[in-house]
C-alpha atoms as a printed R data frame, in Angstrom:
    type eleno elety resid chain resno       x       y       z
1   ATOM     1    CA   MET     A     1  62.928  97.553  77.165
2   ATOM     2    CA   ASN     A     2  62.941 101.034  75.589
3   ATOM     3    CA   TRP     A     3  65.501 103.845  75.535
4   ATOM     4    CA   ASN     A     4  64.016 105.434  78.650
5   ATOM     5    CA   ASP     A     5  64.583 102.223  80.602
6   ATOM     6    CA   ILE     A     6  68.169 102.025  79.357
7   ATOM     7    CA   ALA     A     7  68.766 105.656  80.292
8   ATOM     8    CA   GLU     A     8  67.384 104.990  83.761
9   ATOM     9    CA   LEU     A     9  69.707 102.012  84.208
10  ATOM    10    CA   MET     A    10  72.720 104.026  83.087
11  ATOM    11    CA   PHE     A    11  72.027 107.440  84.612
12  ATOM    12    CA   GLY     A    12  69.280 106.976  87.193
13  ATOM    13    CA   GLY     A    13  71.646 107.700  90.071
14  ATOM    14    CA   VAL     A    14  72.951 111.027  88.753
15  ATOM    15    CA   PRO     A    15  70.764 113.154  91.111
16  ATOM    16    CA   PHE     A    16  72.357 111.348  94.073
17  ATOM    17    CA   TYR     A    17  75.812 110.959  92.541
18  ATOM    18    CA   GLY     A    18  77.748 112.710  95.309
19  ATOM    19    CA   GLU     A    19  76.139 110.643  98.035
20  ATOM    20    CA   ILE     A    20  76.717 107.396  96.144
21  ATOM    21    CA   VAL     A    21  80.389 108.199  95.572
22  ATOM    22    CA   GLY     A    22  80.754 108.828  99.285
23  ATOM    23    CA   LEU     A    23  79.332 105.393 100.018
24  ATOM    24    CA   VAL     A    24  81.678 103.542  97.660
25  ATOM    25    CA   TRP     A    25  84.950 105.274  98.576
26  ATOM    26    CA   MET     A    26  86.433 101.941  99.684
27  ATOM    27    CA   SER     A    27  85.688 100.536  96.256
28  ATOM    28    CA   ILE     A    28  87.416 103.503  94.633
29  ATOM    29    CA   VAL     A    29  90.508 102.992  96.797
30  ATOM    30    CA   ALA     A    30  90.473  99.264  96.007
31  ATOM    31    CA   GLY     A    31  90.198 100.002  92.293
32  ATOM    32    CA   ALA     A    32  93.080 102.476  92.424
33  ATOM    33    CA   VAL     A    33  95.315 100.010  94.280
34  ATOM    34    CA   LEU     A    34  94.456  97.188  91.896
35  ATOM    35    CA   GLY     A    35  95.091  99.428  88.909
36  ATOM    36    CA   LEU     A    36  98.459 100.536  90.276
37  ATOM    37    CA   VAL     A    37  99.800  97.095  91.176
38  ATOM    38    CA   GLY     A    38  98.174  95.423  88.184
39  ATOM    39    CA   GLY     A    39  99.754  97.910  85.797
40  ATOM    40    CA   LEU     A    40 103.221  97.491  87.293
41  ATOM    41    CA   ILE     A    41 103.226  93.703  87.380
42  ATOM    42    CA   GLY     A    42 101.429  93.606  84.036
43  ATOM    43    CA   THR     A    43 104.477  95.202  82.417
44  ATOM    44    CA   PHE     A    44 106.545  92.143  83.266
45  ATOM    45    CA   VAL     A    45 103.676  89.852  82.284
46  ATOM    46    CA   MET     A    46 103.765  91.329  78.787
47  ATOM    47    CA   GLN     A    47 107.560  91.335  78.576
48  ATOM    48    CA   ARG     A    48 107.620  87.655  79.542
49  ATOM    49    CA   ASP     A    49 104.773  86.836  77.123
50  ATOM    50    CA   MET     A    50 102.600  85.493  79.940
51  ATOM    51    CA   ALA     A    51  99.222  87.118  79.314
52  ATOM    52    CA   PHE     A    52  97.729  83.641  78.949
53  ATOM    53    CA   ALA     A    53  99.124  82.726  82.377
54  ATOM    54    CA   VAL     A    54  97.037  85.438  84.066
55  ATOM    55    CA   HIS     A    55  93.875  83.795  82.808
56  ATOM    56    CA   GLY     A    56  95.099  80.362  83.876
57  ATOM    57    CA   ILE     A    57  95.893  81.545  87.392
58  ATOM    58    CA   SER     A    58  92.533  83.276  87.672
59  ATOM    59    CA   GLU     A    59  90.724  80.008  86.878
60  ATOM    60    CA   LEU     A    60  92.493  78.157  89.717
61  ATOM    61    CA   SER     A    61  91.916  81.149  91.975
62  ATOM    62    CA   PHE     A    62  88.224  80.969  91.090
63  ATOM    63    CA   ALA     A    63  88.216  77.263  91.980
64  ATOM    64    CA   GLY     A    64  89.901  77.959  95.330
65  ATOM    65    CA   ALA     A    65  87.445  80.731  96.143
66  ATOM    66    CA   ALA     A    66  84.493  78.520  95.175
67  ATOM    67    CA   ALA     A    67  85.802  75.699  97.385
68  ATOM    68    CA   ALA     A    68  86.164  78.107 100.311
69  ATOM    69    CA   LEU     A    69  82.632  79.380  99.719
70  ATOM    70    CA   LEU     A    70  81.313  75.817  99.730
71  ATOM    71    CA   ILE     A    71  82.928  74.808 103.036
72  ATOM    72    CA   GLY     A    72  82.292  78.150 104.729
73  ATOM    73    CA   ALA     A    73  85.932  79.250 104.839
74  ATOM    74    CA   ASP     A    74  87.379  82.665 104.013
75  ATOM    75    CA   VAL     A    75  86.950  83.266 100.289
76  ATOM    76    CA   VAL     A    76  90.061  85.425  99.970
77  ATOM    77    CA   THR     A    77  92.190  82.706 101.590
78  ATOM    78    CA   GLY     A    78  90.768  80.094  99.236
79  ATOM    79    CA   SER     A    79  91.426  82.345  96.269
80  ATOM    80    CA   ILE     A    80  95.031  82.903  97.374
81  ATOM    81    CA   VAL     A    81  95.636  79.165  97.842
82  ATOM    82    CA   GLY     A    82  94.292  78.413  94.363
83  ATOM    83    CA   SER     A    83  96.324  81.215  92.766
84  ATOM    84    CA   VAL     A    84  99.591  80.320  94.472
85  ATOM    85    CA   ILE     A    85  99.220  76.636  93.560
86  ATOM    86    CA   ALA     A    86  98.573  77.551  89.920
87  ATOM    87    CA   ALA     A    87 101.429  80.060  89.861
88  ATOM    88    CA   ALA     A    88 103.869  77.554  91.376
89  ATOM    89    CA   ILE     A    89 102.877  74.849  88.875
90  ATOM    90    CA   ILE     A    90 103.262  77.216  85.918
91  ATOM    91    CA   GLY     A    91 106.541  78.587  87.264
92  ATOM    92    CA   LEU     A    92 108.070  75.152  87.877
93  ATOM    93    CA   MET     A    93 106.729  73.257  84.872
94  ATOM    94    CA   GLY     A    94 106.563  75.981  82.261
95  ATOM    95    CA   ALA     A    95 110.115  77.194  81.726
96  ATOM    96    CA   LYS     A    96 109.676  77.500  77.937
97  ATOM    97    CA   ALA     A    97 106.803  79.346  76.296
98  ATOM    98    CA   ARG     A    98 105.462  76.250  74.520
99  ATOM    99    CA   GLU     A    99 105.592  74.134  77.698
100 ATOM   100    CA   ARG     A   100 104.084  76.960  79.737
101 ATOM   101    CA   ASN     A   101 101.137  77.385  77.372
102 ATOM   102    CA   SER     A   102 100.525  73.639  77.422
103 ATOM   103    CA   VAL     A   103 100.490  73.611  81.236
104 ATOM   104    CA   ILE     A   104  98.142  76.604  81.335
105 ATOM   105    CA   GLY     A   105  95.877  75.017  78.726
106 ATOM   106    CA   VAL     A   106  95.564  71.965  80.970
107 ATOM   107    CA   LEU     A   107  95.058  73.938  84.189
108 ATOM   108    CA   MET     A   108  92.384  76.316  82.870
109 ATOM   109    CA   PRO     A   109  89.597  73.831  82.117
110 ATOM   110    CA   PHE     A   110  90.492  71.838  85.233
111 ATOM   111    CA   GLY     A   111  90.197  74.917  87.455
112 ATOM   112    CA   LEU     A   112  87.038  76.126  85.749
113 ATOM   113    CA   GLY     A   113  85.463  72.692  86.029
114 ATOM   114    CA   LEU     A   114  86.275  72.471  89.738
115 ATOM   115    CA   GLY     A   115  84.903  75.957  90.307
116 ATOM   116    CA   VAL     A   116  81.636  75.167  88.529
117 ATOM   117    CA   LEU     A   117  81.333  71.925  90.526
118 ATOM   118    CA   PHE     A   118  81.849  73.688  93.862
119 ATOM   119    CA   LEU     A   119  79.366  76.436  92.963
120 ATOM   120    CA   SER     A   120  76.811  73.823  91.901
121 ATOM   121    CA   LEU     A   121  77.094  72.184  95.316
122 ATOM   122    CA   TYR     A   122  76.805  75.532  97.119
123 ATOM   123    CA   ASP     A   123  73.235  76.214  98.277
124 ATOM   124    CA   GLY     A   124  73.726  79.738  99.615
125 ATOM   125    CA   ARG     A   125  72.933  83.102  98.068
126 ATOM   126    CA   SER     A   126  73.246  83.155  94.272
127 ATOM   127    CA   ALA     A   127  74.820  86.614  94.479
128 ATOM   128    CA   ASN     A   128  77.826  85.081  96.230
129 ATOM   129    CA   ARG     A   129  78.327  82.662  93.361
130 ATOM   130    CA   PHE     A   130  77.933  85.311  90.687
131 ATOM   131    CA   SER     A   131  80.389  87.660  92.401
132 ATOM   132    CA   LEU     A   132  83.228  85.151  91.992
133 ATOM   133    CA   LEU     A   133  82.936  85.575  88.225
134 ATOM   134    CA   THR     A   134  82.201  89.287  87.976
135 ATOM   135    CA   GLY     A   135  83.466  90.562  91.345
136 ATOM   136    CA   GLN     A   136  81.878  92.802  93.942
137 ATOM   137    CA   ILE     A   137  83.976  95.926  93.717
138 ATOM   138    CA   VAL     A   138  81.078  98.273  94.521
139 ATOM   139    CA   SER     A   139  80.475  96.491  97.817
140 ATOM   140    CA   VAL     A   140  84.041  96.316  99.110
141 ATOM   141    CA   GLN     A   141  84.170  96.407 102.909
142 ATOM   142    CA   SER     A   142  86.987  96.997 105.385
143 ATOM   143    CA   PRO     A   143  88.172  93.329 105.582
144 ATOM   144    CA   GLN     A   144  88.432  93.013 101.794
145 ATOM   145    CA   LEU     A   145  90.176  96.372 101.489
146 ATOM   146    CA   ALA     A   146  92.617  95.457 104.262
147 ATOM   147    CA   SER     A   147  93.464  92.154 102.554
148 ATOM   148    CA   LEU     A   148  93.993  93.947  99.263
149 ATOM   149    CA   LEU     A   149  96.256  96.590 100.796
150 ATOM   150    CA   ILE     A   150  98.381  94.057 102.678
151 ATOM   151    CA   ILE     A   151  98.861  91.790  99.677
152 ATOM   152    CA   SER     A   152  99.482  94.748  97.371
153 ATOM   153    CA   VAL     A   153 102.237  96.037  99.667
154 ATOM   154    CA   ILE     A   154 103.810  92.556  99.702
155 ATOM   155    CA   VAL     A   155 103.699  92.393  95.907
156 ATOM   156    CA   LEU     A   156 105.112  95.911  95.499
157 ATOM   157    CA   ILE     A   157 107.981  95.223  97.913
158 ATOM   158    CA   GLY     A   158 108.709  91.960  96.094
159 ATOM   159    CA   LEU     A   159 108.750  93.714  92.721
160 ATOM   160    CA   LEU     A   160 111.034  96.490  93.966
161 ATOM   161    CA   LEU     A   161 113.507  94.036  95.514
162 ATOM   162    CA   MET     A   162 113.814  91.997  92.333
163 ATOM   163    CA   TRP     A   163 113.151  94.739  89.755
164 ATOM   164    CA   ARG     A   164 116.561  94.707  88.032
165 ATOM   165    CA   PRO     A   165 117.075  90.915  87.779
166 ATOM   166    CA   LEU     A   166 113.405  90.461  86.871
167 ATOM   167    CA   ARG     A   167 113.654  93.026  84.078
168 ATOM   168    CA   PHE     A   168 116.899  91.483  82.820
169 ATOM   169    CA   ASP     A   169 115.391  87.997  82.859
170 ATOM   170    CA   SER     A   170 112.197  89.244  81.176
171 ATOM   171    CA   LEU     A   171 113.982  90.959  78.278
172 ATOM   172    CA   ASP     A   172 116.890  88.564  77.696
173 ATOM   173    CA   PRO     A   173 116.660  85.326  79.734
174 ATOM   174    CA   GLN     A   174 119.632  83.691  78.021
175 ATOM   175    CA   SER     A   175 121.988  86.576  78.801
176 ATOM   176    CA   ALA     A   176 120.562  86.819  82.327
177 ATOM   177    CA   ALA     A   177 121.331  83.140  82.962
178 ATOM   178    CA   ALA     A   178 124.826  83.580  81.518
179 ATOM   179    CA   ARG     A   179 125.430  86.522  83.854
180 ATOM   180    CA   GLY     A   180 124.538  84.441  86.892
181 ATOM   181    CA   VAL     A   181 120.955  85.618  87.442
182 ATOM   182    CA   PRO     A   182 119.013  82.801  89.195
183 ATOM   183    CA   THR     A   183 116.386  82.730  86.479
184 ATOM   184    CA   THR     A   184 114.425  79.776  87.893
185 ATOM   185    CA   ALA     A   185 114.120  81.414  91.301
186 ATOM   186    CA   VAL     A   186 113.253  84.786  89.739
187 ATOM   187    CA   SER     A   187 110.561  83.181  87.598
188 ATOM   188    CA   LEU     A   188 109.067  81.272  90.525
189 ATOM   189    CA   VAL     A   189 108.996  84.300  92.852
190 ATOM   190    CA   PHE     A   190 107.461  86.426  90.109
191 ATOM   191    CA   MET     A   191 104.754  83.826  89.508
192 ATOM   192    CA   VAL     A   192 103.928  83.724  93.215
193 ATOM   193    CA   LEU     A   193 103.655  87.532  93.313
194 ATOM   194    CA   LEU     A   194 101.440  87.402  90.235
195 ATOM   195    CA   GLY     A   195  99.331  84.730  91.893
196 ATOM   196    CA   LEU     A   196  98.835  86.870  94.990
197 ATOM   197    CA   ILE     A   197  97.627  89.937  93.110
198 ATOM   198    CA   VAL     A   198  95.410  87.826  90.841
199 ATOM   199    CA   ALA     A   199  93.840  86.250  93.933
200 ATOM   200    CA   VAL     A   200  92.689  89.550  95.426
201 ATOM   201    CA   ALA     A   201  91.746  90.860  91.992
202 ATOM   202    CA   VAL     A   202  89.501  87.835  91.413
203 ATOM   203    CA   HIS     A   203  87.707  88.489  94.684
204 ATOM   204    CA   ILE     A   204  87.093  92.147  93.816
205 ATOM   205    CA   VAL     A   205  86.719  92.298  90.020
206 ATOM   206    CA   GLY     A   206  85.966  88.632  89.334
207 ATOM   207    CA   ALA     A   207  87.754  85.852  87.480
208 ATOM   208    CA   LEU     A   208  86.458  87.090  84.135
209 ATOM   209    CA   LEU     A   209  87.887  90.617  84.439
210 ATOM   210    CA   VAL     A   210  91.373  90.150  85.848
211 ATOM   211    CA   MET     A   211  93.055  90.607  82.483
212 ATOM   212    CA   ALA     A   212  91.420  94.020  82.053
213 ATOM   213    CA   LEU     A   213  93.475  95.379  84.965
214 ATOM   214    CA   ILE     A   214  96.708  93.396  84.520
215 ATOM   215    CA   VAL     A   215  97.187  92.737  80.811
216 ATOM   216    CA   THR     A   216  95.350  95.515  78.942
217 ATOM   217    CA   PRO     A   217  96.938  98.570  80.670
218 ATOM   218    CA   ALA     A   218 100.444  97.196  80.143
219 ATOM   219    CA   ALA     A   219  99.669  96.265  76.542
220 ATOM   220    CA   ALA     A   220  98.410  99.800  75.927
221 ATOM   221    CA   ALA     A   221 101.444 101.403  77.545
222 ATOM   222    CA   MET     A   222 103.823  99.351  75.400
223 ATOM   223    CA   ARG     A   223 102.173 100.728  72.259
224 ATOM   224    CA   VAL     A   224 103.159 104.313  73.048
225 ATOM   225    CA   ALA     A   225 106.237 104.047  75.298
226 ATOM   226    CA   THR     A   226 109.486 102.083  75.385
227 ATOM   227    CA   GLY     A   227 111.537 103.356  78.327
228 ATOM   228    CA   PRO     A   228 112.190 101.246  81.444
229 ATOM   229    CA   ILE     A   229 110.431 103.845  83.585
230 ATOM   230    CA   ALA     A   230 107.858 105.194  81.134
231 ATOM   231    CA   VAL     A   231 106.183 101.853  80.397
232 ATOM   232    CA   PRO     A   232 105.440 100.755  84.005
233 ATOM   233    CA   VAL     A   233 104.423 104.277  85.051
234 ATOM   234    CA   LEU     A   234 102.086 104.594  82.089
235 ATOM   235    CA   ALA     A   235 100.713 101.075  82.625
236 ATOM   236    CA   ALA     A   236  99.973 101.853  86.285
237 ATOM   237    CA   THR     A   237  98.289 105.119  85.251
238 ATOM   238    CA   PHE     A   238  96.120 103.339  82.693
239 ATOM   239    CA   GLY     A   239  95.207 100.697  85.278
240 ATOM   240    CA   ILE     A   240  94.131 103.311  87.813
241 ATOM   241    CA   VAL     A   241  92.126 105.258  85.220
242 ATOM   242    CA   SER     A   242  90.391 102.081  84.028
243 ATOM   243    CA   ALA     A   243  89.406 100.893  87.507
244 ATOM   244    CA   VAL     A   244  88.506 104.211  89.107
245 ATOM   245    CA   GLY     A   245  86.938 105.591  85.935
246 ATOM   246    CA   GLY     A   246  84.829 102.465  85.529
247 ATOM   247    CA   ILE     A   247  83.555 102.703  89.092
248 ATOM   248    CA   LEU     A   248  82.742 106.411  88.810
249 ATOM   249    CA   LEU     A   249  80.799 105.776  85.616
250 ATOM   250    CA   ALA     A   250  78.995 102.723  86.993
251 ATOM   251    CA   VAL     A   251  77.639 104.439  90.093
252 ATOM   252    CA   MET     A   252  75.705 106.868  87.893
253 ATOM   253    CA   GLY     A   253  73.244 104.019  87.296
254 ATOM   254    CA   THR     A   254  72.439 100.513  88.404
255 ATOM   255    CA   LEU     A   255  74.335  98.477  85.819
256 ATOM   256    CA   PRO     A   256  77.236  96.223  86.916
257 ATOM   257    CA   VAL     A   257  80.650  97.861  87.145
258 ATOM   258    CA   SER     A   258  82.307  95.144  85.057
259 ATOM   259    CA   PRO     A   259  81.385  96.458  81.577
260 ATOM   260    CA   TYR     A   260  82.518  99.962  82.495
261 ATOM   261    CA   ILE     A   261  85.976  98.896  83.674
262 ATOM   262    CA   THR     A   262  86.568  96.674  80.674
263 ATOM   263    CA   THR     A   263  85.271  99.322  78.269
264 ATOM   264    CA   VAL     A   264  87.461 102.101  79.679
265 ATOM   265    CA   SER     A   265  90.461  99.766  79.564
266 ATOM   266    CA   PHE     A   266  89.659  98.750  75.989
267 ATOM   267    CA   VAL     A   267  89.183 102.336  74.818
268 ATOM   268    CA   ILE     A   268  92.572 103.275  76.305
269 ATOM   269    CA   TYR     A   269  94.174 100.364  74.471
270 ATOM   270    CA   ILE     A   270  92.543 101.291  71.147
271 ATOM   271    CA   GLY     A   271  93.653 104.922  71.581
272 ATOM   272    CA   CYS     A   272  97.244 103.896  72.343
273 ATOM   273    CA   ARG     A   273  97.295 101.444  69.472
274 ATOM   274    CA   THR     A   274  96.074 104.168  67.100
275 ATOM   275    CA   ILE     A   275  98.686 106.624  68.349
276 ATOM   276    CA   GLY     A   276 101.418 104.000  68.059
277 ATOM   277    CA   ALA     A   277 100.384 103.067  64.510
278 ATOM   278    CA   ARG     A   278 100.394 106.709  63.378
279 ATOM   279    CA   ARG     A   279 103.791 107.284  64.961
280 ATOM   280    CA   ASP     A   280 105.185 104.225  63.214
281 ATOM   281    CA   ARG     A   281 103.886 105.444  59.850
282 ATOM   282    CA   VAL     A   282 105.452 108.848  60.363
283 ATOM   283    CA   THR     A   283 108.763 107.240  61.344
284 ATOM   284    CA   ARG     A   284 108.786 105.123  58.162
285 ATOM   285    CA   LEU     A   285 108.211 108.116  55.890
286 ATOM   286    CA   PRO     A   286 111.336 109.134  53.891
């Protein structure tokens, strides 16, 4: 492969860019919704030190989706079942960080192993198997978009209803428990909401890329902002830019969308980390 071939893969669709964008508008909407909800819930994921949990849930979601694919059931439903089961187990058994990481470390290989087994038994199109790992965001259709919108609204309503106790419990769980906040219930509900959004994210961006839209935008926002409003707003903005920007770049050629989304998200994080480091140095100067 020479540079001309690479250029064709990356920019071969530029002459038809407007038409292509018109064909993938559902994917753009799906990316924007995922970026918005992922950024908001990712803020609490980072505050609760649960980035590892996102990956653990995605593995069980992948296993559920693979099982549904094998038996001919709805893949989104299978993904949701796997995610909710994983989220409930982590929420109930992993109250402390050390216990939680141990539970996740056990669940991850188990879920991945089940998923690989189910995909090995599946004799359908190989593209269906591959999409569970890397997603199919550029081929989102009305049913997938409808499922995403419904679940995203449920997650957003849940976050808004429990925003204050969830934030209190995330920042200072001991004080929250002392003040009468039902920390176990808050943790369990939050994990279920996280499981729901991970489930639809796995179906659209794949099990391998979920963290790029849930963890990375929030991590970037926390490098340059500290306010209770600024961090989630900035995280949601970074999530939308990563998802939509990645799609808009990907449709210029024929390469998968996955590297574009992860690269945009990573570049945003590096930029925010650089800005945060410079600001810290200036603050420390006498």
